[in-house]
Structures are given as structure tokens and as C-alpha cells.
Amino acid sequence: MSVKPKLSAAMIACAVLIAACEAASSRQTTAEDLTAILAGDQRTAEERARDVYRHPKETLLFFGIRPEMKVLEVWPEPGWYTEILAPLLRAKGTYYAGVIAADPASKHATQRLEEYRAKLASRPDLYDRVVLVSFPEDIGGAVPAGSLDMVVTFRNIHNWMYQGRAPQMFAAMYRALKPGGLLGVVEHRGNPGVPQDPQAKSGYVNEDYAIKLIEAQGFRLEASSEVNDNPKDTKDYEQGVWTLPPTYRLGARDHDKYAAIGESDRFTLRFVKPRK
């Protein structure tokens, strides 16, 4: 297996700056930017190893991202996609990190936010222009309604369903987007033959259920992709999706079996906010 060389922050910045000189980025130039960023030294070997399951370059190109866009990532912590999106958007666009609101009563939420802030502070050469906002609280304030070109979120729908506020979350995304703005979603795909648990306690969400949920907030499904599918995922595990890597909730039990399956089967969807 070949090993891709890591690139310095200066090399990443140079590659993105060259693209910034163009009036508008094309799919090809965006792909070239992403290739450089994905090889950057801000990403650890462990993070790059997950590309085979997450396909960040292909996923972001499917969503239609371009470096000059204003893009909000909803609940980005701990920042796997931040390491890609922030450098991509730094020169010509804006990257909004829509984090979970600070909650003094929640030790987990507080620690998660502190660790994310520390991550941003650790690389000012890449993350100095990240706009940190609370989502959904800051929509209409720090993030004006109708101001964004794109919203993306990765494997979060099951969390919102468990909390009973998935409709409100997608309604806030709808408000934040411009008419014609795009929403990109990735989520663990459930078994369509199994009725959807409204709380998604297994971590899996049926694709048709998600589409209806999102379209009910005003979005229109524009396209779907199988870029993040995994036919090995049987979706019937004792500890739900967290049985699989990278969590391995069962520990050493059947570790090799779950490692061979890999990360979950995921649907990848692109929605649009219709123009009036």
C-alpha cells in the first residue's frame, strides 16, 4: 500500500491561494484543493485511515462545495471535517462551526466544546478564520437568516431524533440558507425492512424516513449518492451502530469480526432550499 506524503500548512495555503486567484472555482480546481488538504499535516494517520469509509473528497464534491462559499457545519465536534473544511474555505469563503451550545450542567458538552476550541487554537494558520457559533441558537443572529450557501452535517440525525428535536434542527438549517442553498447530509442507514424507532436508539435511520423528515421542513431532495455505502453492515448489533469501528463498544469481543465489516453503511443526500 502506498503512503501519501504529508504536506505542510504552507503548502496547503499556497495551493488554496492559487485557486483563490480564480473568479470562481470549478469542480476540478476544488478537487485539487481537497487533494492537497487531505494530505496535510493537520490530519493524523488515524484520521486519514478513515477516508476509506468517509470518502471526504467525493462526499464534499457531491454536495457541490466550492471554496468561495459560506458553509455551516452543524455539530462539527470533535472536528474531523473541520480539518478539511476550514482550510478549503479560509481564503475565499467562510466556515461556520455550529457547535452544541455551552451547558454548565453538562460536563460532557462542556468538555467537548473546550476540546474543540483547543483544536482551533492549536493551528491558527488554518483555523484562525473559523466562525464559531452555537446551533441552532445563533441562526438569525450571528448567522443571519438566508445568508448561507451550504449547510452540512455528518451522522447527527440519530442524535436529534433521540433528543426529540430533529424537525427543529432542520427548520433552523432551512432558515439559515439562501434560496437555492444546499444541504448535505450523511447518516447511518437503517434497514428499510425494520420500522423506524422514532428515537433511533440503535444509531440507524431509515433513508426514506430521513428524506420525509427533511422535506417536511421545506427542503427538496436533489440527489443521492452511494459513495458511503457499506453492504457488509448488517445493522443488527447488540450495541447498535457503536458496535462497529471506530467505537467498538463490545471491546475485544468479536473485534476482528467487526473490524472486517468496517464503519457503518451510510446514506449521502443533497437537498436544496427551493427558490421562491
PDB file of C-alpha atoms in Angstrom:
ATOM      1  CA  MET A   1       0.000   0.000   0.000  1.00  0.00           C
ATOM      2  CA  SER A   2       1.422   3.376  -0.983  1.00  0.00           C
ATOM      3  CA  VAL A   3       1.783   6.096   1.608  1.00  0.00           C
ATOM      4  CA  LYS A   4       0.838   9.636   0.638  1.00  0.00           C
ATOM      5  CA  PRO A   5       3.307  12.303   1.764  1.00  0.00           C
ATOM      6  CA  LYS A   6       2.063  14.820   4.284  1.00  0.00           C
ATOM      7  CA  LEU A   7       2.046  18.444   3.215  1.00  0.00           C
ATOM      8  CA  SER A   8       2.921  21.404   5.399  1.00  0.00           C
ATOM      9  CA  ALA A   9       0.452  24.125   6.249  1.00  0.00           C
ATOM     10  CA  ALA A  10       2.398  26.467   3.960  1.00  0.00           C
ATOM     11  CA  MET A  11       1.956  24.110   1.010  1.00  0.00           C
ATOM     12  CA  ILE A  12      -1.771  23.816   1.740  1.00  0.00           C
ATOM     13  CA  ALA A  13      -2.116  27.565   1.980  1.00  0.00           C
ATOM     14  CA  CYS A  14      -0.241  28.003  -1.301  1.00  0.00           C
ATOM     15  CA  ALA A  15      -2.471  25.523  -3.112  1.00  0.00           C
ATOM     16  CA  VAL A  16      -5.637  27.191  -1.833  1.00  0.00           C
ATOM     17  CA  LEU A  17      -4.281  30.689  -2.595  1.00  0.00           C
ATOM     18  CA  ILE A  18      -3.681  29.757  -6.233  1.00  0.00           C
ATOM     19  CA  ALA A  19      -7.307  28.668  -6.534  1.00  0.00           C
ATOM     20  CA  ALA A  20      -8.393  31.885  -4.813  1.00  0.00           C
ATOM     21  CA  CYS A  21      -6.989  33.897  -7.701  1.00  0.00           C
ATOM     22  CA  GLU A  22      -9.678  32.490  -9.986  1.00  0.00           C
ATOM     23  CA  ALA A  23     -13.021  34.264 -10.229  1.00  0.00           C
ATOM     24  CA  ALA A  24     -14.932  31.085  -9.449  1.00  0.00           C
ATOM     25  CA  SER A  25     -13.775  27.607  -8.554  1.00  0.00           C
ATOM     26  CA  SER A  26     -14.686  24.653 -10.731  1.00  0.00           C
ATOM     27  CA  ARG A  27     -15.267  21.088  -9.627  1.00  0.00           C
ATOM     28  CA  GLN A  28     -11.771  20.252 -10.903  1.00  0.00           C
ATOM     29  CA  THR A  29      -9.979  23.023  -9.008  1.00  0.00           C
ATOM     30  CA  THR A  30     -11.991  22.234  -5.873  1.00  0.00           C
ATOM     31  CA  ALA A  31     -10.973  18.581  -6.198  1.00  0.00           C
ATOM     32  CA  GLU A  32      -7.333  19.643  -6.478  1.00  0.00           C
ATOM     33  CA  ASP A  33      -7.660  21.794  -3.354  1.00  0.00           C
ATOM     34  CA  LEU A  34      -9.213  18.896  -1.467  1.00  0.00           C
ATOM     35  CA  THR A  35      -6.442  16.528  -2.549  1.00  0.00           C
ATOM     36  CA  ALA A  36      -3.839  18.894  -1.106  1.00  0.00           C
ATOM     37  CA  ILE A  37      -5.777  19.473   2.109  1.00  0.00           C
ATOM     38  CA  LEU A  38      -6.418  15.774   2.713  1.00  0.00           C
ATOM     39  CA  ALA A  39      -2.663  15.130   2.590  1.00  0.00           C
ATOM     40  CA  GLY A  40      -1.960  17.970   5.034  1.00  0.00           C
ATOM     41  CA  ASP A  41      -0.080  17.642   8.290  1.00  0.00           C
ATOM     42  CA  GLN A  42      -3.112  18.824  10.282  1.00  0.00           C
ATOM     43  CA  ARG A  43      -4.547  15.310   9.835  1.00  0.00           C
ATOM     44  CA  THR A  44      -3.159  12.356  11.775  1.00  0.00           C
ATOM     45  CA  ALA A  45      -2.516   8.953  10.247  1.00  0.00           C
ATOM     46  CA  GLU A  46      -5.524   7.631  12.179  1.00  0.00           C
ATOM     47  CA  GLU A  47      -7.776  10.305  10.710  1.00  0.00           C
ATOM     48  CA  ARG A  48      -6.564   9.675   7.171  1.00  0.00           C
ATOM     49  CA  ALA A  49      -7.162   5.947   7.634  1.00  0.00           C
ATOM     50  CA  ARG A  50     -10.891   6.695   7.971  1.00  0.00           C
ATOM     51  CA  ASP A  51     -11.059   8.232   4.494  1.00  0.00           C
ATOM     52  CA  VAL A  52     -11.754   4.779   3.075  1.00  0.00           C
ATOM     53  CA  TYR A  53     -15.089   4.801   4.953  1.00  0.00           C
ATOM     54  CA  ARG A  54     -15.922   8.517   4.939  1.00  0.00           C
ATOM     55  CA  HIS A  55     -14.777   9.465   1.415  1.00  0.00           C
ATOM     56  CA  PRO A  56     -14.487  13.170   2.270  1.00  0.00           C
ATOM     57  CA  LYS A  57     -13.349  14.361  -1.146  1.00  0.00           C
ATOM     58  CA  GLU A  58     -16.061  12.533  -3.057  1.00  0.00           C
ATOM     59  CA  THR A  59     -18.709  13.436  -0.484  1.00  0.00           C
ATOM     60  CA  LEU A  60     -17.956  17.161  -0.494  1.00  0.00           C
ATOM     61  CA  LEU A  61     -17.789  17.278  -4.290  1.00  0.00           C
ATOM     62  CA  PHE A  62     -21.164  15.517  -4.454  1.00  0.00           C
ATOM     63  CA  PHE A  63     -22.598  18.160  -2.129  1.00  0.00           C
ATOM     64  CA  GLY A  64     -21.323  20.789  -4.583  1.00  0.00           C
ATOM     65  CA  ILE A  65     -18.974  22.626  -2.268  1.00  0.00           C
ATOM     66  CA  ARG A  66     -16.710  25.384  -3.621  1.00  0.00           C
ATOM     67  CA  PRO A  67     -14.000  27.347  -1.761  1.00  0.00           C
ATOM     68  CA  GLU A  68     -15.828  30.673  -2.117  1.00  0.00           C
ATOM     69  CA  MET A  69     -18.994  29.501  -0.346  1.00  0.00           C
ATOM     70  CA  LYS A  70     -20.367  30.399   3.069  1.00  0.00           C
ATOM     71  CA  VAL A  71     -20.746  26.991   4.703  1.00  0.00           C
ATOM     72  CA  LEU A  72     -22.100  25.942   8.086  1.00  0.00           C
ATOM     73  CA  GLU A  73     -21.209  22.560   9.543  1.00  0.00           C
ATOM     74  CA  VAL A  74     -23.727  21.578  12.197  1.00  0.00           C
ATOM     75  CA  TRP A  75     -22.226  19.984  15.292  1.00  0.00           C
ATOM     76  CA  PRO A  76     -18.688  19.515  13.938  1.00  0.00           C
ATOM     77  CA  GLU A  77     -17.100  18.405  17.194  1.00  0.00           C
ATOM     78  CA  PRO A  78     -14.556  16.804  17.584  1.00  0.00           C
ATOM     79  CA  GLY A  79     -13.556  18.317  14.239  1.00  0.00           C
ATOM     80  CA  TRP A  80     -12.769  15.567  11.737  1.00  0.00           C
ATOM     81  CA  TYR A  81     -14.352  17.546   8.897  1.00  0.00           C
ATOM     82  CA  THR A  82     -13.169  20.872  10.336  1.00  0.00           C
ATOM     83  CA  GLU A  83      -9.639  19.846   9.368  1.00  0.00           C
ATOM     84  CA  ILE A  84     -10.822  19.732   5.750  1.00  0.00           C
ATOM     85  CA  LEU A  85     -13.469  22.420   5.509  1.00  0.00           C
ATOM     86  CA  ALA A  86     -11.684  25.208   7.377  1.00  0.00           C
ATOM     87  CA  PRO A  87      -8.589  25.186   5.107  1.00  0.00           C
ATOM     88  CA  LEU A  88     -10.742  24.824   1.995  1.00  0.00           C
ATOM     89  CA  LEU A  89     -12.899  27.857   2.812  1.00  0.00           C
ATOM     90  CA  ARG A  90     -10.272  30.002   4.531  1.00  0.00           C
ATOM     91  CA  ALA A  91      -9.105  32.154   1.596  1.00  0.00           C
ATOM     92  CA  LYS A  92     -12.334  32.920  -0.273  1.00  0.00           C
ATOM     93  CA  GLY A  93     -15.277  31.619   1.730  1.00  0.00           C
ATOM     94  CA  THR A  94     -16.454  31.350   5.317  1.00  0.00           C
ATOM     95  CA  TYR A  95     -16.591  28.267   7.527  1.00  0.00           C
ATOM     96  CA  TYR A  96     -19.137  28.447  10.341  1.00  0.00           C
ATOM     97  CA  ALA A  97     -18.714  25.790  13.010  1.00  0.00           C
ATOM     98  CA  GLY A  98     -22.177  25.364  14.516  1.00  0.00           C
ATOM     99  CA  VAL A  99     -21.308  23.759  17.847  1.00  0.00           C
ATOM    100  CA  ILE A 100     -23.516  22.445  20.628  1.00  0.00           C
ATOM    101  CA  ALA A 101     -24.431  25.334  22.910  1.00  0.00           C
ATOM    102  CA  ALA A 102     -22.418  25.595  26.121  1.00  0.00           C
ATOM    103  CA  ASP A 103     -24.237  23.987  29.039  1.00  0.00           C
ATOM    104  CA  PRO A 104     -22.719  24.318  32.529  1.00  0.00           C
ATOM    105  CA  ALA A 105     -24.975  21.490  33.684  1.00  0.00           C
ATOM    106  CA  SER A 106     -23.453  19.079  31.139  1.00  0.00           C
ATOM    107  CA  LYS A 107     -19.874  18.056  31.847  1.00  0.00           C
ATOM    108  CA  HIS A 108     -19.729  16.149  28.555  1.00  0.00           C
ATOM    109  CA  ALA A 109     -20.917  19.096  26.459  1.00  0.00           C
ATOM    110  CA  THR A 110     -18.561  21.474  28.250  1.00  0.00           C
ATOM    111  CA  GLN A 111     -15.556  19.221  27.766  1.00  0.00           C
ATOM    112  CA  ARG A 112     -16.446  18.591  24.135  1.00  0.00           C
ATOM    113  CA  LEU A 113     -16.634  22.319  23.419  1.00  0.00           C
ATOM    114  CA  GLU A 114     -13.395  23.063  25.299  1.00  0.00           C
ATOM    115  CA  GLU A 115     -11.544  20.383  23.345  1.00  0.00           C
ATOM    116  CA  TYR A 116     -12.887  21.741  20.072  1.00  0.00           C
ATOM    117  CA  ARG A 117     -11.839  25.293  20.959  1.00  0.00           C
ATOM    118  CA  ALA A 118      -8.381  23.993  21.829  1.00  0.00           C
ATOM    119  CA  LYS A 119      -8.187  22.273  18.462  1.00  0.00           C
ATOM    120  CA  LEU A 120      -8.950  25.518  16.664  1.00  0.00           C
ATOM    121  CA  ALA A 121      -6.399  27.407  18.751  1.00  0.00           C
ATOM    122  CA  SER A 122      -3.697  24.835  18.036  1.00  0.00           C
ATOM    123  CA  ARG A 123      -3.456  25.750  14.342  1.00  0.00           C
ATOM    124  CA  PRO A 124      -4.124  29.451  13.759  1.00  0.00           C
ATOM    125  CA  ASP A 125      -2.521  29.104  10.331  1.00  0.00           C
ATOM    126  CA  LEU A 126      -5.517  27.000   9.290  1.00  0.00           C
ATOM    127  CA  TYR A 127      -8.336  27.761  11.751  1.00  0.00           C
ATOM    128  CA  ASP A 128      -7.951  31.469  12.532  1.00  0.00           C
ATOM    129  CA  ARG A 129     -10.939  32.405  10.368  1.00  0.00           C
ATOM    130  CA  VAL A 130     -13.349  29.781  11.659  1.00  0.00           C
ATOM    131  CA  VAL A 131     -16.531  31.453  12.871  1.00  0.00           C
ATOM    132  CA  LEU A 132     -17.670  29.639  15.993  1.00  0.00           C
ATOM    133  CA  VAL A 133     -21.432  29.826  16.599  1.00  0.00           C
ATOM    134  CA  SER A 134     -23.980  27.893  18.652  1.00  0.00           C
ATOM    135  CA  PHE A 135     -26.505  25.915  16.655  1.00  0.00           C
ATOM    136  CA  PRO A 136     -29.439  26.402  16.431  1.00  0.00           C
ATOM    137  CA  GLU A 137     -29.364  29.328  18.881  1.00  0.00           C
ATOM    138  CA  ASP A 138     -27.340  31.686  16.652  1.00  0.00           C
ATOM    139  CA  ILE A 139     -29.426  31.320  13.484  1.00  0.00           C
ATOM    140  CA  GLY A 140     -30.913  34.731  12.816  1.00  0.00           C
ATOM    141  CA  GLY A 141     -28.222  36.390  14.942  1.00  0.00           C
ATOM    142  CA  ALA A 142     -24.559  35.580  14.388  1.00  0.00           C
ATOM    143  CA  VAL A 143     -25.669  33.662  11.292  1.00  0.00           C
ATOM    144  CA  PRO A 144     -28.275  35.856   9.561  1.00  0.00           C
ATOM    145  CA  ALA A 145     -31.275  34.092   8.092  1.00  0.00           C
ATOM    146  CA  GLY A 146     -30.916  33.480   4.366  1.00  0.00           C
ATOM    147  CA  SER A 147     -27.148  34.072   4.363  1.00  0.00           C
ATOM    148  CA  LEU A 148     -25.556  30.673   3.725  1.00  0.00           C
ATOM    149  CA  ASP A 149     -24.704  28.854   0.512  1.00  0.00           C
ATOM    150  CA  MET A 150     -24.470  25.431   2.127  1.00  0.00           C
ATOM    151  CA  VAL A 151     -25.100  23.527   5.354  1.00  0.00           C
ATOM    152  CA  VAL A 152     -23.532  20.130   6.011  1.00  0.00           C
ATOM    153  CA  THR A 153     -23.926  17.655   8.840  1.00  0.00           C
ATOM    154  CA  PHE A 154     -22.475  14.202   9.343  1.00  0.00           C
ATOM    155  CA  ARG A 155     -24.049  11.365  11.358  1.00  0.00           C
ATOM    156  CA  ASN A 156     -26.138  13.606  13.613  1.00  0.00           C
ATOM    157  CA  ILE A 157     -29.763  12.883  12.720  1.00  0.00           C
ATOM    158  CA  HIS A 158     -29.990   9.988  15.184  1.00  0.00           C
ATOM    159  CA  ASN A 159     -28.812  12.310  17.991  1.00  0.00           C
ATOM    160  CA  TRP A 160     -31.551  14.830  17.217  1.00  0.00           C
ATOM    161  CA  MET A 161     -34.171  12.117  16.937  1.00  0.00           C
ATOM    162  CA  TYR A 162     -33.150  10.777  20.337  1.00  0.00           C
ATOM    163  CA  GLN A 163     -33.486  14.291  21.761  1.00  0.00           C
ATOM    164  CA  GLY A 164     -36.845  14.765  20.055  1.00  0.00           C
ATOM    165  CA  ARG A 165     -35.813  17.867  18.129  1.00  0.00           C
ATOM    166  CA  ALA A 166     -34.854  16.750  14.626  1.00  0.00           C
ATOM    167  CA  PRO A 167     -37.592  18.831  12.927  1.00  0.00           C
ATOM    168  CA  GLN A 168     -36.454  21.976  14.742  1.00  0.00           C
ATOM    169  CA  MET A 169     -32.829  21.409  13.754  1.00  0.00           C
ATOM    170  CA  PHE A 170     -33.639  21.085  10.059  1.00  0.00           C
ATOM    171  CA  ALA A 171     -36.014  24.034  10.238  1.00  0.00           C
ATOM    172  CA  ALA A 172     -33.125  26.151  11.562  1.00  0.00           C
ATOM    173  CA  MET A 173     -30.901  24.972   8.698  1.00  0.00           C
ATOM    174  CA  TYR A 174     -33.614  25.919   6.238  1.00  0.00           C
ATOM    175  CA  ARG A 175     -33.829  29.425   7.716  1.00  0.00           C
ATOM    176  CA  ALA A 176     -30.063  29.886   7.521  1.00  0.00           C
ATOM    177  CA  LEU A 177     -29.771  29.027   3.826  1.00  0.00           C
ATOM    178  CA  LYS A 178     -30.249  31.329   0.875  1.00  0.00           C
ATOM    179  CA  PRO A 179     -32.941  30.352  -1.641  1.00  0.00           C
ATOM    180  CA  GLY A 180     -31.158  27.841  -3.838  1.00  0.00           C
ATOM    181  CA  GLY A 181     -28.805  26.954  -0.978  1.00  0.00           C
ATOM    182  CA  LEU A 182     -27.724  23.346  -0.481  1.00  0.00           C
ATOM    183  CA  LEU A 183     -27.941  20.927   2.443  1.00  0.00           C
ATOM    184  CA  GLY A 184     -25.612  17.925   2.540  1.00  0.00           C
ATOM    185  CA  VAL A 185     -26.410  15.069   4.926  1.00  0.00           C
ATOM    186  CA  VAL A 186     -24.666  11.812   5.809  1.00  0.00           C
ATOM    187  CA  GLU A 187     -26.194   9.345   8.289  1.00  0.00           C
ATOM    188  CA  HIS A 188     -26.022   5.697   9.342  1.00  0.00           C
ATOM    189  CA  ARG A 189     -28.540   3.962   7.067  1.00  0.00           C
ATOM    190  CA  GLY A 190     -31.085   1.698   8.733  1.00  0.00           C
ATOM    191  CA  ASN A 191     -32.638  -1.478   7.435  1.00  0.00           C
ATOM    192  CA  PRO A 192     -35.700  -0.437   5.369  1.00  0.00           C
ATOM    193  CA  GLY A 193     -37.411  -3.673   6.394  1.00  0.00           C
ATOM    194  CA  VAL A 194     -37.358  -2.642  10.049  1.00  0.00           C
ATOM    195  CA  PRO A 195     -39.790   0.061  11.233  1.00  0.00           C
ATOM    196  CA  GLN A 196     -38.024   3.233  12.285  1.00  0.00           C
ATOM    197  CA  ASP A 197     -37.577   3.747  16.001  1.00  0.00           C
ATOM    198  CA  PRO A 198     -38.564   7.430  16.470  1.00  0.00           C
ATOM    199  CA  GLN A 199     -35.676   7.823  18.907  1.00  0.00           C
ATOM    200  CA  ALA A 200     -33.161   5.979  16.681  1.00  0.00           C
ATOM    201  CA  LYS A 201     -31.632   4.330  19.748  1.00  0.00           C
ATOM    202  CA  SER A 202     -29.576   1.966  17.558  1.00  0.00           C
ATOM    203  CA  GLY A 203     -27.970   4.936  15.784  1.00  0.00           C
ATOM    204  CA  TYR A 204     -29.511   3.885  12.449  1.00  0.00           C
ATOM    205  CA  VAL A 205     -32.002   5.993  10.494  1.00  0.00           C
ATOM    206  CA  ASN A 206     -34.018   4.698   7.559  1.00  0.00           C
ATOM    207  CA  GLU A 207     -33.260   6.706   4.440  1.00  0.00           C
ATOM    208  CA  ASP A 208     -36.884   7.226   3.423  1.00  0.00           C
ATOM    209  CA  TYR A 209     -37.698   8.370   6.963  1.00  0.00           C
ATOM    210  CA  ALA A 210     -34.903  10.958   6.850  1.00  0.00           C
ATOM    211  CA  ILE A 211     -35.990  12.257   3.457  1.00  0.00           C
ATOM    212  CA  LYS A 212     -39.578  12.771   4.635  1.00  0.00           C
ATOM    213  CA  LEU A 213     -38.361  14.419   7.833  1.00  0.00           C
ATOM    214  CA  ILE A 214     -36.127  16.889   5.977  1.00  0.00           C
ATOM    215  CA  GLU A 215     -38.550  17.622   3.146  1.00  0.00           C
ATOM    216  CA  ALA A 216     -41.239  18.380   5.745  1.00  0.00           C
ATOM    217  CA  GLN A 217     -39.179  21.441   6.694  1.00  0.00           C
ATOM    218  CA  GLY A 218     -39.337  22.798   3.133  1.00  0.00           C
ATOM    219  CA  PHE A 219     -36.295  21.209   1.508  1.00  0.00           C
ATOM    220  CA  ARG A 220     -36.413  19.308  -1.783  1.00  0.00           C
ATOM    221  CA  LEU A 221     -34.254  16.211  -2.322  1.00  0.00           C
ATOM    222  CA  GLU A 222     -31.982  16.931  -5.259  1.00  0.00           C
ATOM    223  CA  ALA A 223     -29.733  13.855  -5.425  1.00  0.00           C
ATOM    224  CA  SER A 224     -28.488  10.816  -3.523  1.00  0.00           C
ATOM    225  CA  SER A 225     -25.142   9.032  -3.651  1.00  0.00           C
ATOM    226  CA  GLU A 226     -23.891   5.594  -2.667  1.00  0.00           C
ATOM    227  CA  VAL A 227     -20.378   6.888  -2.063  1.00  0.00           C
ATOM    228  CA  ASN A 228     -20.560   5.988   1.653  1.00  0.00           C
ATOM    229  CA  ASP A 229     -22.421   2.697   1.382  1.00  0.00           C
ATOM    230  CA  ASN A 230     -21.160  -0.490   3.067  1.00  0.00           C
ATOM    231  CA  PRO A 231     -23.057  -3.663   2.113  1.00  0.00           C
ATOM    232  CA  LYS A 232     -21.200  -5.616   4.844  1.00  0.00           C
ATOM    233  CA  ASP A 233     -23.106  -3.742   7.546  1.00  0.00           C
ATOM    234  CA  THR A 234     -25.971  -5.977   8.765  1.00  0.00           C
ATOM    235  CA  LYS A 235     -27.347  -3.296  11.148  1.00  0.00           C
ATOM    236  CA  ASP A 236     -28.481  -5.789  13.784  1.00  0.00           C
ATOM    237  CA  TYR A 237     -25.866  -5.493  16.505  1.00  0.00           C
ATOM    238  CA  GLU A 238     -26.242  -5.768  20.250  1.00  0.00           C
ATOM    239  CA  GLN A 239     -24.924  -2.252  20.823  1.00  0.00           C
ATOM    240  CA  GLY A 240     -26.271  -0.697  17.653  1.00  0.00           C
ATOM    241  CA  VAL A 241     -24.020   1.143  15.233  1.00  0.00           C
ATOM    242  CA  TRP A 242     -21.494   1.712  18.015  1.00  0.00           C
ATOM    243  CA  THR A 243     -20.631  -1.996  17.871  1.00  0.00           C
ATOM    244  CA  LEU A 244     -18.685  -1.209  14.692  1.00  0.00           C
ATOM    245  CA  PRO A 245     -15.441   0.735  14.377  1.00  0.00           C
ATOM    246  CA  PRO A 246     -14.311   3.208  15.435  1.00  0.00           C
ATOM    247  CA  THR A 247     -16.244   2.805  18.723  1.00  0.00           C
ATOM    248  CA  TYR A 248     -16.088  -0.992  19.232  1.00  0.00           C
ATOM    249  CA  ARG A 249     -18.497  -0.809  22.153  1.00  0.00           C
ATOM    250  CA  LEU A 250     -18.159  -4.562  22.783  1.00  0.00           C
ATOM    251  CA  GLY A 251     -14.442  -4.142  23.337  1.00  0.00           C
ATOM    252  CA  ALA A 252     -12.369  -7.196  22.479  1.00  0.00           C
ATOM    253  CA  ARG A 253     -15.389  -9.427  21.887  1.00  0.00           C
ATOM    254  CA  ASP A 254     -15.567 -10.289  18.169  1.00  0.00           C
ATOM    255  CA  HIS A 255     -13.266  -7.346  17.485  1.00  0.00           C
ATOM    256  CA  ASP A 256     -11.847  -8.856  14.295  1.00  0.00           C
ATOM    257  CA  LYS A 257     -15.338  -9.630  13.001  1.00  0.00           C
ATOM    258  CA  TYR A 258     -16.440  -6.004  13.352  1.00  0.00           C
ATOM    259  CA  ALA A 259     -13.150  -4.665  12.047  1.00  0.00           C
ATOM    260  CA  ALA A 260     -13.717  -6.718   8.884  1.00  0.00           C
ATOM    261  CA  ILE A 261     -17.157  -5.129   8.449  1.00  0.00           C
ATOM    262  CA  GLY A 262     -15.726  -1.641   8.842  1.00  0.00           C
ATOM    263  CA  GLU A 263     -17.659   1.523   9.587  1.00  0.00           C
ATOM    264  CA  SER A 264     -21.400   1.726   9.046  1.00  0.00           C
ATOM    265  CA  ASP A 265     -23.409   1.779   5.853  1.00  0.00           C
ATOM    266  CA  ARG A 266     -24.387   5.426   5.272  1.00  0.00           C
ATOM    267  CA  PHE A 267     -26.745   7.329   3.032  1.00  0.00           C
ATOM    268  CA  THR A 268     -25.496  10.547   1.455  1.00  0.00           C
ATOM    269  CA  LEU A 269     -28.112  13.076   0.367  1.00  0.00           C
ATOM    270  CA  ARG A 270     -28.158  16.542  -1.178  1.00  0.00           C
ATOM    271  CA  PHE A 271     -31.166  18.782  -0.662  1.00  0.00           C
ATOM    272  CA  VAL A 272     -31.911  22.272  -1.949  1.00  0.00           C
ATOM    273  CA  LYS A 273     -33.880  25.154  -0.455  1.00  0.00           C
ATOM    274  CA  PRO A 274     -36.249  25.988  -3.328  1.00  0.00           C
ATOM    275  CA  ARG A 275     -36.122  29.441  -4.848  1.00  0.00           C
ATOM    276  CA  LYS A 276     -39.307  31.404  -4.372  1.00  0.00           C
TER     277      LYS A 276
END
